[in-house]
């Protein structure tokens, strides 16, 4: 019966009401070594998961309608084909539209499909390729002209 003096029956209500919230091991009541501690409710000094960002891509229209352009000037930088290349406009592999001939930029929108086109109106006017210069020329005439 020596155990009964050491281990007496204690209900939970008695343990909670007698034990201090910030009690240490030496201050525990009833000779028992039960210690109630408060736990932190927030994580301290943890690493964040939101610390990365991508560089800006600087997309959009670079030369607007009516502006003078030279060959090689970038007109539109885009993802996909929001604007389609028209007369004297080339398209790069990343869908960048650029000028092929000196002139002025002109934007056009198709009324039926809604598709937007970018054209260059050349300064010197439209110059036809020698093949299309005259309808009655033959291949021998073209060789003689070149």
mmCIF file of N, CA and C in Angstrom:
data_model
loop_
_atom_site.group_PDB
_atom_site.id
_atom_site.type_symbol
_atom_site.label_atom_id
_atom_site.label_comp_id
_atom_site.label_asym_id
_atom_site.label_seq_id
_atom_site.Cartn_x
_atom_site.Cartn_y
_atom_site.Cartn_z
ATOM 1 N N UNK A 1 0.796 -1.185 0.000
ATOM 2 C CA UNK A 1 0.000 0.000 0.000
ATOM 3 C C UNK A 1 0.848 1.263 0.000
ATOM 4 N N UNK A 2 2.130 1.117 -0.194
ATOM 5 C CA UNK A 2 3.002 2.284 -0.246
ATOM 6 C C UNK A 2 2.732 3.101 -1.512
ATOM 7 N N UNK A 3 2.244 2.415 -2.542
ATOM 8 C CA UNK A 3 1.951 3.123 -3.794
ATOM 9 C C UNK A 3 0.764 4.066 -3.661
ATOM 10 N N UNK A 4 -0.144 3.743 -2.783
ATOM 11 C CA UNK A 4 -1.330 4.577 -2.662
ATOM 12 C C UNK A 4 -1.002 5.963 -2.119
ATOM 13 N N UNK A 5 0.016 6.077 -1.309
ATOM 14 C CA UNK A 5 0.378 7.393 -0.798
ATOM 15 C C UNK A 5 1.096 8.217 -1.872
ATOM 16 N N UNK A 6 1.838 7.545 -2.759
ATOM 17 C CA UNK A 6 2.543 8.252 -3.817
ATOM 18 C C UNK A 6 1.587 8.583 -4.959
ATOM 19 N N UNK A 7 0.823 7.592 -5.373
ATOM 20 C CA UNK A 7 -0.103 7.757 -6.488
ATOM 21 C C UNK A 7 -1.529 7.861 -5.975
ATOM 22 N N UNK A 8 -1.950 8.977 -5.568
ATOM 23 C CA UNK A 8 -3.331 9.122 -5.120
ATOM 24 C C UNK A 8 -4.200 9.501 -6.322
ATOM 25 N N UNK A 9 -5.458 9.277 -6.207
ATOM 26 C CA UNK A 9 -6.379 9.566 -7.312
ATOM 27 C C UNK A 9 -6.644 11.063 -7.371
ATOM 28 N N UNK A 10 -6.416 11.625 -8.548
ATOM 29 C CA UNK A 10 -6.633 13.045 -8.768
ATOM 30 C C UNK A 10 -7.443 13.185 -10.054
ATOM 31 N N UNK A 11 -8.537 13.919 -9.975
ATOM 32 C CA UNK A 11 -9.314 14.094 -11.197
ATOM 33 C C UNK A 11 -8.722 15.249 -12.026
ATOM 34 N N UNK A 12 -9.141 15.370 -13.272
ATOM 35 C CA UNK A 12 -8.574 16.332 -14.211
ATOM 36 C C UNK A 12 -8.882 17.762 -13.774
ATOM 37 N N UNK A 13 -10.074 17.992 -13.249
ATOM 38 C CA UNK A 13 -10.454 19.326 -12.812
ATOM 39 C C UNK A 13 -9.523 19.838 -11.724
ATOM 40 N N UNK A 14 -9.155 18.977 -10.857
ATOM 41 C CA UNK A 14 -8.233 19.341 -9.773
ATOM 42 C C UNK A 14 -6.850 19.679 -10.318
ATOM 43 N N UNK A 15 -6.391 18.930 -11.333
ATOM 44 C CA UNK A 15 -5.082 19.189 -11.926
ATOM 45 C C UNK A 15 -5.054 20.558 -12.620
ATOM 46 N N UNK A 16 -6.123 20.848 -13.345
ATOM 47 C CA UNK A 16 -6.153 22.100 -14.099
ATOM 48 C C UNK A 16 -6.293 23.293 -13.166
ATOM 49 N N UNK A 17 -7.141 23.176 -12.149
ATOM 50 C CA UNK A 17 -7.365 24.320 -11.268
ATOM 51 C C UNK A 17 -6.179 24.586 -10.353
ATOM 52 N N UNK A 18 -5.437 23.573 -9.986
ATOM 53 C CA UNK A 18 -4.321 23.768 -9.057
ATOM 54 C C UNK A 18 -3.018 24.143 -9.753
ATOM 55 N N UNK A 19 -2.837 23.699 -11.000
ATOM 56 C CA UNK A 19 -1.565 23.927 -11.685
ATOM 57 C C UNK A 19 -1.543 25.311 -12.313
ATOM 58 N N UNK A 20 -0.452 25.997 -12.148
ATOM 59 C CA UNK A 20 -0.271 27.310 -12.756
ATOM 60 C C UNK A 20 0.062 27.129 -14.235
ATOM 61 N N UNK A 21 -0.323 28.101 -15.034
ATOM 62 C CA UNK A 21 -0.074 28.005 -16.467
ATOM 63 C C UNK A 21 1.414 28.059 -16.761
ATOM 64 N N UNK A 22 2.132 28.901 -16.034
ATOM 65 C CA UNK A 22 3.565 29.055 -16.254
ATOM 66 C C UNK A 22 4.375 28.341 -15.163
ATOM 67 N N UNK A 23 3.855 27.268 -14.617
ATOM 68 C CA UNK A 23 4.532 26.583 -13.508
ATOM 69 C C UNK A 23 5.758 25.842 -14.008
ATOM 70 N N UNK A 24 6.753 25.804 -13.183
ATOM 71 C CA UNK A 24 7.943 25.031 -13.514
ATOM 72 C C UNK A 24 7.834 23.666 -12.853
ATOM 73 N N UNK A 25 8.793 22.815 -13.061
ATOM 74 C CA UNK A 25 8.758 21.457 -12.523
ATOM 75 C C UNK A 25 8.829 21.459 -11.003
ATOM 76 N N UNK A 26 9.487 22.432 -10.410
ATOM 77 C CA UNK A 26 9.619 22.466 -8.951
ATOM 78 C C UNK A 26 8.367 23.014 -8.279
ATOM 79 N N UNK A 27 7.554 23.770 -8.985
ATOM 80 C CA UNK A 27 6.373 24.383 -8.392
ATOM 81 C C UNK A 27 5.107 23.565 -8.608
ATOM 82 N N UNK A 28 5.210 22.361 -9.120
ATOM 83 C CA UNK A 28 4.013 21.569 -9.408
ATOM 84 C C UNK A 28 3.334 21.171 -8.105
ATOM 85 N N UNK A 29 2.030 21.182 -8.120
ATOM 86 C CA UNK A 29 1.272 20.935 -6.894
ATOM 87 C C UNK A 29 1.080 19.447 -6.664
ATOM 88 N N UNK A 30 0.924 19.069 -5.382
ATOM 89 C CA UNK A 30 0.626 17.695 -5.032
ATOM 90 C C UNK A 30 1.783 16.747 -5.191
ATOM 91 N N UNK A 31 2.971 17.231 -5.362
ATOM 92 C CA UNK A 31 4.125 16.351 -5.489
ATOM 93 C C UNK A 31 4.206 15.663 -6.834
ATOM 94 N N UNK A 32 3.352 16.005 -7.765
ATOM 95 C CA UNK A 32 3.391 15.374 -9.075
ATOM 96 C C UNK A 32 4.226 16.235 -10.014
ATOM 97 N N UNK A 33 4.806 15.611 -10.983
ATOM 98 C CA UNK A 33 5.682 16.336 -11.895
ATOM 99 C C UNK A 33 4.979 16.681 -13.209
ATOM 100 N N UNK A 34 3.682 16.918 -13.158
ATOM 101 C CA UNK A 34 2.965 17.338 -14.359
ATOM 102 C C UNK A 34 3.137 18.839 -14.524
ATOM 103 N N UNK A 35 3.539 19.253 -15.716
ATOM 104 C CA UNK A 35 3.750 20.663 -15.988
ATOM 105 C C UNK A 35 2.918 21.039 -17.204
ATOM 106 N N UNK A 36 2.110 22.098 -17.076
ATOM 107 C CA UNK A 36 1.332 22.597 -18.194
ATOM 108 C C UNK A 36 2.056 23.780 -18.792
ATOM 109 N N UNK A 37 2.319 23.701 -20.069
ATOM 110 C CA UNK A 37 3.032 24.772 -20.766
ATOM 111 C C UNK A 37 2.141 25.338 -21.848
ATOM 112 N N UNK A 38 2.313 26.605 -22.149
ATOM 113 C CA UNK A 38 1.592 27.206 -23.270
ATOM 114 C C UNK A 38 2.418 27.025 -24.531
ATOM 115 N N UNK A 39 1.749 26.674 -25.607
ATOM 116 C CA UNK A 39 2.435 26.473 -26.886
ATOM 117 C C UNK A 39 2.248 27.708 -27.755
ATOM 118 N N UNK A 40 3.260 27.958 -28.602
ATOM 119 C CA UNK A 40 3.186 29.106 -29.512
ATOM 120 C C UNK A 40 2.100 28.851 -30.555
ATOM 121 N N UNK A 41 1.335 29.876 -30.852
ATOM 122 C CA UNK A 41 0.274 29.714 -31.844
ATOM 123 C C UNK A 41 0.727 30.134 -33.241
ATOM 124 N N UNK A 42 1.861 30.804 -33.345
ATOM 125 C CA UNK A 42 2.380 31.233 -34.645
ATOM 126 C C UNK A 42 3.784 30.681 -34.836
ATOM 127 N N UNK A 43 4.086 30.375 -36.088
ATOM 128 C CA UNK A 43 5.425 29.901 -36.421
ATOM 129 C C UNK A 43 6.376 31.096 -36.420
ATOM 130 N N UNK A 44 7.551 30.942 -35.870
ATOM 131 C CA UNK A 44 8.479 32.076 -35.766
ATOM 132 C C UNK A 44 9.600 31.959 -36.789
ATOM 133 N N UNK A 45 9.874 33.057 -37.466
ATOM 134 C CA UNK A 45 11.026 33.207 -38.364
ATOM 135 C C UNK A 45 11.102 32.099 -39.412
ATOM 136 N N UNK A 46 9.963 31.739 -39.984
ATOM 137 C CA UNK A 46 9.960 30.718 -41.023
ATOM 138 C C UNK A 46 10.295 31.315 -42.373
ATOM 139 N N UNK A 47 10.590 30.458 -43.316
ATOM 140 C CA UNK A 47 10.914 30.950 -44.656
ATOM 141 C C UNK A 47 9.616 31.233 -45.413
ATOM 142 N N UNK A 48 9.652 32.217 -46.278
ATOM 143 C CA UNK A 48 8.466 32.574 -47.050
ATOM 144 C C UNK A 48 8.463 31.826 -48.375
ATOM 145 N N UNK A 49 7.278 31.639 -48.936
ATOM 146 C CA UNK A 49 7.162 30.911 -50.199
ATOM 147 C C UNK A 49 6.880 31.846 -51.371
ATOM 148 N N UNK A 50 6.833 33.155 -51.133
ATOM 149 C CA UNK A 50 6.420 34.093 -52.177
ATOM 150 C C UNK A 50 7.549 34.978 -52.685
ATOM 151 N N UNK A 51 8.795 34.606 -52.510
ATOM 152 C CA UNK A 51 9.896 35.522 -52.782
ATOM 153 C C UNK A 51 10.454 35.529 -54.187
ATOM 154 N N UNK A 52 9.694 35.148 -55.207
ATOM 155 C CA UNK A 52 10.259 35.140 -56.562
ATOM 156 C C UNK A 52 9.299 35.843 -57.515
ATOM 157 N N UNK A 53 9.868 36.397 -58.561
ATOM 158 C CA UNK A 53 9.078 37.128 -59.550
ATOM 159 C C UNK A 53 9.845 37.089 -60.868
ATOM 160 N N UNK A 54 9.135 37.211 -61.980
ATOM 161 C CA UNK A 54 9.795 37.167 -63.288
ATOM 162 C C UNK A 54 10.071 38.587 -63.775
ATOM 163 N N UNK A 55 11.025 38.693 -64.675
ATOM 164 C CA UNK A 55 11.379 39.990 -65.241
ATOM 165 C C UNK A 55 10.291 40.448 -66.207
ATOM 166 N N UNK A 56 10.083 41.759 -66.350
ATOM 167 C CA UNK A 56 9.076 42.243 -67.291
ATOM 168 C C UNK A 56 9.489 41.967 -68.731
ATOM 169 N N UNK A 57 8.505 41.736 -69.601
ATOM 170 C CA UNK A 57 8.786 41.364 -70.992
ATOM 171 C C UNK A 57 8.667 42.533 -71.970
ATOM 172 N N UNK A 58 8.154 43.672 -71.537
ATOM 173 C CA UNK A 58 8.076 44.885 -72.365
ATOM 174 C C UNK A 58 7.352 44.622 -73.687
ATOM 175 N N UNK A 59 6.166 44.020 -73.606
ATOM 176 C CA UNK A 59 5.381 43.739 -74.800
ATOM 177 C C UNK A 59 4.536 44.953 -75.177
ATOM 178 N N UNK A 60 4.003 44.950 -76.388
ATOM 179 C CA UNK A 60 3.086 46.000 -76.814
ATOM 180 C C UNK A 60 3.504 46.639 -78.116
ATOM 181 N N UNK A 61 2.748 47.666 -78.505
ATOM 182 C CA UNK A 61 2.997 48.389 -79.751
ATOM 183 C C UNK A 61 4.148 49.363 -79.516
ATOM 184 N N UNK A 62 5.163 49.307 -80.368
ATOM 185 C CA UNK A 62 6.336 50.184 -80.236
ATOM 186 C C UNK A 62 6.269 51.356 -81.214
ATOM 187 N N UNK A 63 5.686 51.150 -82.376
ATOM 188 C CA UNK A 63 5.512 52.216 -83.374
ATOM 189 C C UNK A 63 4.030 52.298 -83.701
ATOM 190 N N UNK A 64 3.439 53.470 -83.503
ATOM 191 C CA UNK A 64 2.007 53.641 -83.667
ATOM 192 C C UNK A 64 1.673 54.100 -85.085
ATOM 193 N N UNK A 65 0.388 54.123 -85.407
ATOM 194 C CA UNK A 65 -0.074 54.487 -86.739
ATOM 195 C C UNK A 65 0.399 55.866 -87.157
ATOM 196 N N UNK A 66 0.951 55.962 -88.376
ATOM 197 C CA UNK A 66 1.431 57.237 -88.902
ATOM 198 C C UNK A 66 2.888 57.514 -88.607
ATOM 199 N N UNK A 67 3.517 56.748 -87.722
ATOM 200 C CA UNK A 67 4.933 56.984 -87.408
ATOM 201 C C UNK A 67 5.819 56.509 -88.541
ATOM 202 N N UNK A 68 6.924 57.210 -88.731
ATOM 203 C CA UNK A 68 7.904 56.851 -89.763
ATOM 204 C C UNK A 68 8.798 55.733 -89.227
ATOM 205 N N UNK A 69 9.020 54.723 -90.047
ATOM 206 C CA UNK A 69 9.851 53.583 -89.651
ATOM 207 C C UNK A 69 10.889 53.299 -90.722
ATOM 208 N N UNK A 70 11.963 52.667 -90.286
ATOM 209 C CA UNK A 70 13.033 52.231 -91.182
ATOM 210 C C UNK A 70 13.089 50.712 -91.148
ATOM 211 N N UNK A 71 13.719 50.099 -92.134
ATOM 212 C CA UNK A 71 13.805 48.637 -92.127
ATOM 213 C C UNK A 71 14.493 48.119 -90.866
ATOM 214 N N UNK A 72 13.879 47.142 -90.255
ATOM 215 C CA UNK A 72 14.424 46.549 -89.035
ATOM 216 C C UNK A 72 13.793 47.077 -87.760
ATOM 217 N N UNK A 73 13.057 48.180 -87.837
ATOM 218 C CA UNK A 73 12.393 48.708 -86.633
ATOM 219 C C UNK A 73 11.308 47.749 -86.161
ATOM 220 N N UNK A 74 11.242 47.562 -84.849
ATOM 221 C CA UNK A 74 10.199 46.717 -84.276
ATOM 222 C C UNK A 74 8.921 47.537 -84.162
ATOM 223 N N UNK A 75 7.837 46.987 -84.680
ATOM 224 C CA UNK A 75 6.547 47.672 -84.644
ATOM 225 C C UNK A 75 5.725 47.186 -83.451
ATOM 226 N N UNK A 76 5.615 45.863 -83.289
ATOM 227 C CA UNK A 76 4.833 45.282 -82.189
ATOM 228 C C UNK A 76 5.598 44.102 -81.611
ATOM 229 N N UNK A 77 5.685 44.056 -80.279
ATOM 230 C CA UNK A 77 6.180 42.856 -79.594
ATOM 231 C C UNK A 77 4.973 42.223 -78.926
ATOM 232 N N UNK A 78 4.753 40.930 -79.188
ATOM 233 C CA UNK A 78 3.521 40.291 -78.736
ATOM 234 C C UNK A 78 3.737 38.814 -78.472
ATOM 235 N N UNK A 79 2.811 38.213 -77.744
ATOM 236 C CA UNK A 79 2.750 36.763 -77.554
ATOM 237 C C UNK A 79 1.570 36.268 -78.378
ATOM 238 N N UNK A 80 1.836 35.438 -79.359
ATOM 239 C CA UNK A 80 0.777 35.036 -80.274
ATOM 240 C C UNK A 80 0.588 36.101 -81.339
ATOM 241 N N UNK A 81 -0.442 35.951 -82.156
ATOM 242 C CA UNK A 81 -0.655 36.904 -83.249
ATOM 243 C C UNK A 81 -1.874 37.761 -82.973
ATOM 244 N N UNK A 82 -1.755 38.699 -82.053
ATOM 245 C CA UNK A 82 -2.818 39.704 -81.865
ATOM 246 C C UNK A 82 -2.874 40.591 -83.099
ATOM 247 N N UNK A 83 -1.694 40.921 -83.642
ATOM 248 C CA UNK A 83 -1.586 41.694 -84.880
ATOM 249 C C UNK A 83 -0.927 40.799 -85.915
ATOM 250 N N UNK A 84 -1.435 40.831 -87.141
ATOM 251 C CA UNK A 84 -0.885 40.011 -88.214
ATOM 252 C C UNK A 84 -0.062 40.888 -89.156
ATOM 253 N N UNK A 85 1.000 40.330 -89.768
ATOM 254 C CA UNK A 85 1.834 41.130 -90.669
ATOM 255 C C UNK A 85 1.128 41.384 -91.998
ATOM 256 N N UNK A 86 1.213 42.620 -92.453
ATOM 257 C CA UNK A 86 0.619 42.993 -93.741
ATOM 258 C C UNK A 86 1.715 43.326 -94.740
ATOM 259 N N UNK A 87 1.484 44.350 -95.570
ATOM 260 C CA UNK A 87 2.440 44.737 -96.604
ATOM 261 C C UNK A 87 3.717 45.289 -95.971
ATOM 262 N N UNK A 88 4.844 44.759 -96.420
ATOM 263 C CA UNK A 88 6.183 45.198 -95.995
ATOM 264 C C UNK A 88 6.399 45.060 -94.488
ATOM 265 N N UNK A 89 5.777 44.067 -93.874
ATOM 266 C CA UNK A 89 5.961 43.784 -92.448
ATOM 267 C C UNK A 89 6.346 42.319 -92.317
ATOM 268 N N UNK A 90 7.407 42.054 -91.566
ATOM 269 C CA UNK A 90 7.850 40.688 -91.324
ATOM 270 C C UNK A 90 7.496 40.256 -89.916
ATOM 271 N N UNK A 91 7.541 38.923 -89.687
ATOM 272 C CA UNK A 91 7.227 38.396 -88.362
ATOM 273 C C UNK A 91 8.343 37.476 -87.900
ATOM 274 N N UNK A 92 8.864 37.709 -86.690
ATOM 275 C CA UNK A 92 9.919 36.880 -86.119
ATOM 276 C C UNK A 92 9.353 35.620 -85.491
ATOM 277 N N UNK A 93 10.242 34.758 -85.000
ATOM 278 C CA UNK A 93 9.778 33.485 -84.442
ATOM 279 C C UNK A 93 9.036 33.655 -83.121
ATOM 280 N N UNK A 94 9.217 34.792 -82.454
ATOM 281 C CA UNK A 94 8.454 35.061 -81.228
ATOM 282 C C UNK A 94 7.264 35.983 -81.517
ATOM 283 N N UNK A 95 6.823 36.034 -82.776
ATOM 284 C CA UNK A 95 5.671 36.803 -83.260
ATOM 285 C C UNK A 95 5.891 38.317 -83.206
ATOM 286 N N UNK A 96 7.135 38.740 -83.135
ATOM 287 C CA UNK A 96 7.438 40.171 -83.191
ATOM 288 C C UNK A 96 7.275 40.663 -84.628
ATOM 289 N N UNK A 97 6.551 41.756 -84.804
ATOM 290 C CA UNK A 97 6.376 42.342 -86.136
ATOM 291 C C UNK A 97 7.419 43.430 -86.341
ATOM 292 N N UNK A 98 8.081 43.407 -87.518
ATOM 293 C CA UNK A 98 9.133 44.381 -87.802
ATOM 294 C C UNK A 98 8.980 44.911 -89.219
ATOM 295 N N UNK A 99 9.591 46.048 -89.457
ATOM 296 C CA UNK A 99 9.479 46.749 -90.727
ATOM 297 C C UNK A 99 10.456 46.173 -91.750
ATOM 298 N N UNK A 100 10.005 46.056 -93.004
ATOM 299 C CA UNK A 100 10.868 45.564 -94.081
ATOM 300 C C UNK A 100 11.270 46.668 -95.062
ATOM 301 N N UNK A 101 10.549 47.798 -95.037
ATOM 302 C CA UNK A 101 10.830 48.868 -95.989
ATOM 303 C C UNK A 101 10.520 50.209 -95.318
ATOM 304 N N UNK A 102 11.265 51.243 -95.700
ATOM 305 C CA UNK A 102 11.055 52.563 -95.104
ATOM 306 C C UNK A 102 9.689 53.105 -95.486
ATOM 307 N N UNK A 103 8.976 53.635 -94.492
ATOM 308 C CA UNK A 103 7.649 54.179 -94.765
ATOM 309 C C UNK A 103 6.942 54.564 -93.478
ATOM 310 N N UNK A 104 5.615 54.547 -93.522
ATOM 311 C CA UNK A 104 4.786 54.917 -92.375
ATOM 312 C C UNK A 104 3.908 53.738 -91.981
ATOM 313 N N UNK A 105 3.676 53.583 -90.681
ATOM 314 C CA UNK A 105 2.888 52.464 -90.161
ATOM 315 C C UNK A 105 1.403 52.761 -90.348
ATOM 316 N N UNK A 106 0.653 51.704 -90.722
ATOM 317 C CA UNK A 106 -0.797 51.824 -90.838
ATOM 318 C C UNK A 106 -1.422 50.566 -90.247
ATOM 319 N N UNK A 107 -2.369 50.755 -89.326
ATOM 320 C CA UNK A 107 -3.088 49.634 -88.730
ATOM 321 C C UNK A 107 -4.440 49.493 -89.423
ATOM 322 N N UNK A 108 -4.861 48.249 -89.630
ATOM 323 C CA UNK A 108 -6.116 47.972 -90.312
ATOM 324 C C UNK A 108 -6.835 46.865 -89.554
ATOM 325 N N UNK A 109 -8.167 46.971 -89.483
ATOM 326 C CA UNK A 109 -8.963 45.947 -88.820
ATOM 327 C C UNK A 109 -10.021 45.435 -89.792
ATOM 328 N N UNK A 110 -10.086 44.122 -89.936
ATOM 329 C CA UNK A 110 -11.073 43.507 -90.814
ATOM 330 C C UNK A 110 -12.436 43.545 -90.119
ATOM 331 N N UNK A 111 -13.449 44.050 -90.811
ATOM 332 C CA UNK A 111 -14.768 44.213 -90.198
ATOM 333 C C UNK A 111 -15.457 42.873 -89.930
ATOM 334 N N UNK A 112 -15.240 41.902 -90.802
ATOM 335 C CA UNK A 112 -15.923 40.615 -90.647
ATOM 336 C C UNK A 112 -15.264 39.731 -89.590
ATOM 337 N N UNK A 113 -13.953 39.556 -89.701
ATOM 338 C CA UNK A 113 -13.265 38.629 -88.797
ATOM 339 C C UNK A 113 -12.730 39.314 -87.549
ATOM 340 N N UNK A 114 -12.545 40.641 -87.593
ATOM 341 C CA UNK A 114 -11.974 41.342 -86.447
ATOM 342 C C UNK A 114 -10.470 41.238 -86.375
ATOM 343 N N UNK A 115 -9.862 40.624 -87.382
ATOM 344 C CA UNK A 115 -8.405 40.454 -87.389
ATOM 345 C C UNK A 115 -7.717 41.790 -87.634
ATOM 346 N N UNK A 116 -6.633 42.048 -86.884
ATOM 347 C CA UNK A 116 -5.903 43.314 -87.015
ATOM 348 C C UNK A 116 -4.633 43.087 -87.827
ATOM 349 N N UNK A 117 -4.404 43.950 -88.789
ATOM 350 C CA UNK A 117 -3.246 43.877 -89.665
ATOM 351 C C UNK A 117 -2.387 45.119 -89.460
ATOM 352 N N UNK A 118 -1.085 44.967 -89.679
ATOM 353 C CA UNK A 118 -0.155 46.097 -89.640
ATOM 354 C C UNK A 118 0.506 46.184 -91.000
ATOM 355 N N UNK A 119 0.414 47.354 -91.637
ATOM 356 C CA UNK A 119 1.001 47.572 -92.959
ATOM 357 C C UNK A 119 2.009 48.704 -92.878
ATOM 358 N N UNK A 120 2.914 48.708 -93.849
ATOM 359 C CA UNK A 120 3.824 49.828 -94.043
ATOM 360 C C UNK A 120 3.498 50.455 -95.395
ATOM 361 N N UNK A 121 3.208 51.739 -95.376
ATOM 362 C CA UNK A 121 3.012 52.479 -96.623
ATOM 363 C C UNK A 121 4.365 53.061 -97.001
ATOM 364 N N UNK A 122 5.017 52.528 -98.051
ATOM 365 C CA UNK A 122 6.381 52.961 -98.393
ATOM 366 C C UNK A 122 6.440 54.434 -98.774
ATOM 367 N N UNK A 123 7.576 55.050 -98.478
ATOM 368 C CA UNK A 123 7.789 56.460 -98.801
ATOM 369 C C UNK A 123 7.853 56.637 -100.316
ATOM 370 N N UNK A 124 8.541 55.732 -101.009
ATOM 371 C CA UNK A 124 8.718 55.835 -102.457
ATOM 372 C C UNK A 124 7.515 55.288 -103.216
ATOM 373 N N UNK A 125 6.492 54.839 -102.536
ATOM 374 C CA UNK A 125 5.334 54.248 -103.206
ATOM 375 C C UNK A 125 5.556 52.758 -103.401
ATOM 376 N N UNK A 126 4.537 52.079 -103.862
ATOM 377 C CA UNK A 126 4.637 50.647 -104.092
ATOM 378 C C UNK A 126 5.410 50.390 -105.375
ATOM 379 N N UNK A 127 6.468 49.615 -105.259
ATOM 380 C CA UNK A 127 7.264 49.258 -106.426
ATOM 381 C C UNK A 127 7.019 47.783 -106.693
ATOM 382 N N UNK A 128 6.499 47.487 -107.896
ATOM 383 C CA UNK A 128 6.204 46.099 -108.228
ATOM 384 C C UNK A 128 7.475 45.339 -108.573
ATOM 385 N N UNK A 129 7.452 44.067 -108.278
ATOM 386 C CA UNK A 129 8.547 43.186 -108.636
ATOM 387 C C UNK A 129 8.603 43.096 -110.163
ATOM 388 N N UNK A 130 9.788 42.940 -110.744
ATOM 389 C CA UNK A 130 9.894 42.893 -112.215
ATOM 390 C C UNK A 130 9.018 41.835 -112.865
ATOM 391 N N UNK A 131 8.728 40.764 -112.153
ATOM 392 C CA UNK A 131 7.886 39.711 -112.732
ATOM 393 C C UNK A 131 6.490 40.252 -113.003
ATOM 394 N N UNK A 132 6.019 41.128 -112.123
ATOM 395 C CA UNK A 132 4.657 41.642 -112.262
ATOM 396 C C UNK A 132 4.607 43.019 -112.938
ATOM 397 N N UNK A 133 5.735 43.537 -113.401
ATOM 398 C CA UNK A 133 5.793 44.881 -113.979
ATOM 399 C C UNK A 133 4.919 44.993 -115.235
ATOM 400 N N UNK A 134 5.014 44.034 -116.134
ATOM 401 C CA UNK A 134 4.160 44.061 -117.330
ATOM 402 C C UNK A 134 3.621 42.656 -117.547
ATOM 403 N N UNK A 135 2.369 42.565 -117.881
ATOM 404 C CA UNK A 135 1.718 41.253 -118.000
ATOM 405 C C UNK A 135 2.156 40.461 -119.214
ATOM 406 N N UNK A 136 2.730 41.099 -120.227
ATOM 407 C CA UNK A 136 3.037 40.378 -121.473
ATOM 408 C C UNK A 136 4.523 40.013 -121.589
ATOM 409 N N UNK A 137 5.293 40.132 -120.523
ATOM 410 C CA UNK A 137 6.707 39.794 -120.612
ATOM 411 C C UNK A 137 6.902 38.293 -120.514
ATOM 412 N N UNK A 138 7.953 37.823 -121.144
ATOM 413 C CA UNK A 138 8.280 36.391 -121.101
ATOM 414 C C UNK A 138 9.518 36.202 -120.251
ATOM 415 N N UNK A 139 9.886 34.990 -120.042
ATOM 416 C CA UNK A 139 11.067 34.678 -119.231
ATOM 417 C C UNK A 139 12.328 35.207 -119.912
ATOM 418 N N UNK A 140 12.383 35.170 -121.258
ATOM 419 C CA UNK A 140 13.555 35.670 -121.988
ATOM 420 C C UNK A 140 13.678 37.180 -121.792
ATOM 421 N N UNK A 141 12.557 37.890 -121.780
ATOM 422 C CA UNK A 141 12.590 39.346 -121.564
ATOM 423 C C UNK A 141 13.094 39.676 -120.163
ATOM 424 N N UNK A 142 12.679 38.858 -119.188
ATOM 425 C CA UNK A 142 13.115 39.102 -117.806
ATOM 426 C C UNK A 142 14.611 38.901 -117.660
ATOM 427 N N UNK A 143 15.148 37.853 -118.337
ATOM 428 C CA UNK A 143 16.592 37.617 -118.281
ATOM 429 C C UNK A 143 17.359 38.773 -118.926
ATOM 430 N N UNK A 144 16.802 39.340 -119.969
ATOM 431 C CA UNK A 144 17.445 40.452 -120.638
ATOM 432 C C UNK A 144 17.417 41.699 -119.760
ATOM 433 N N UNK A 145 16.328 41.886 -118.967
ATOM 434 C CA UNK A 145 16.258 43.055 -118.096
ATOM 435 C C UNK A 145 17.225 42.962 -116.935
ATOM 436 N N UNK A 146 17.433 41.760 -116.452
ATOM 437 C CA UNK A 146 18.340 41.576 -115.297
ATOM 438 C C UNK A 146 19.759 41.601 -115.753
#
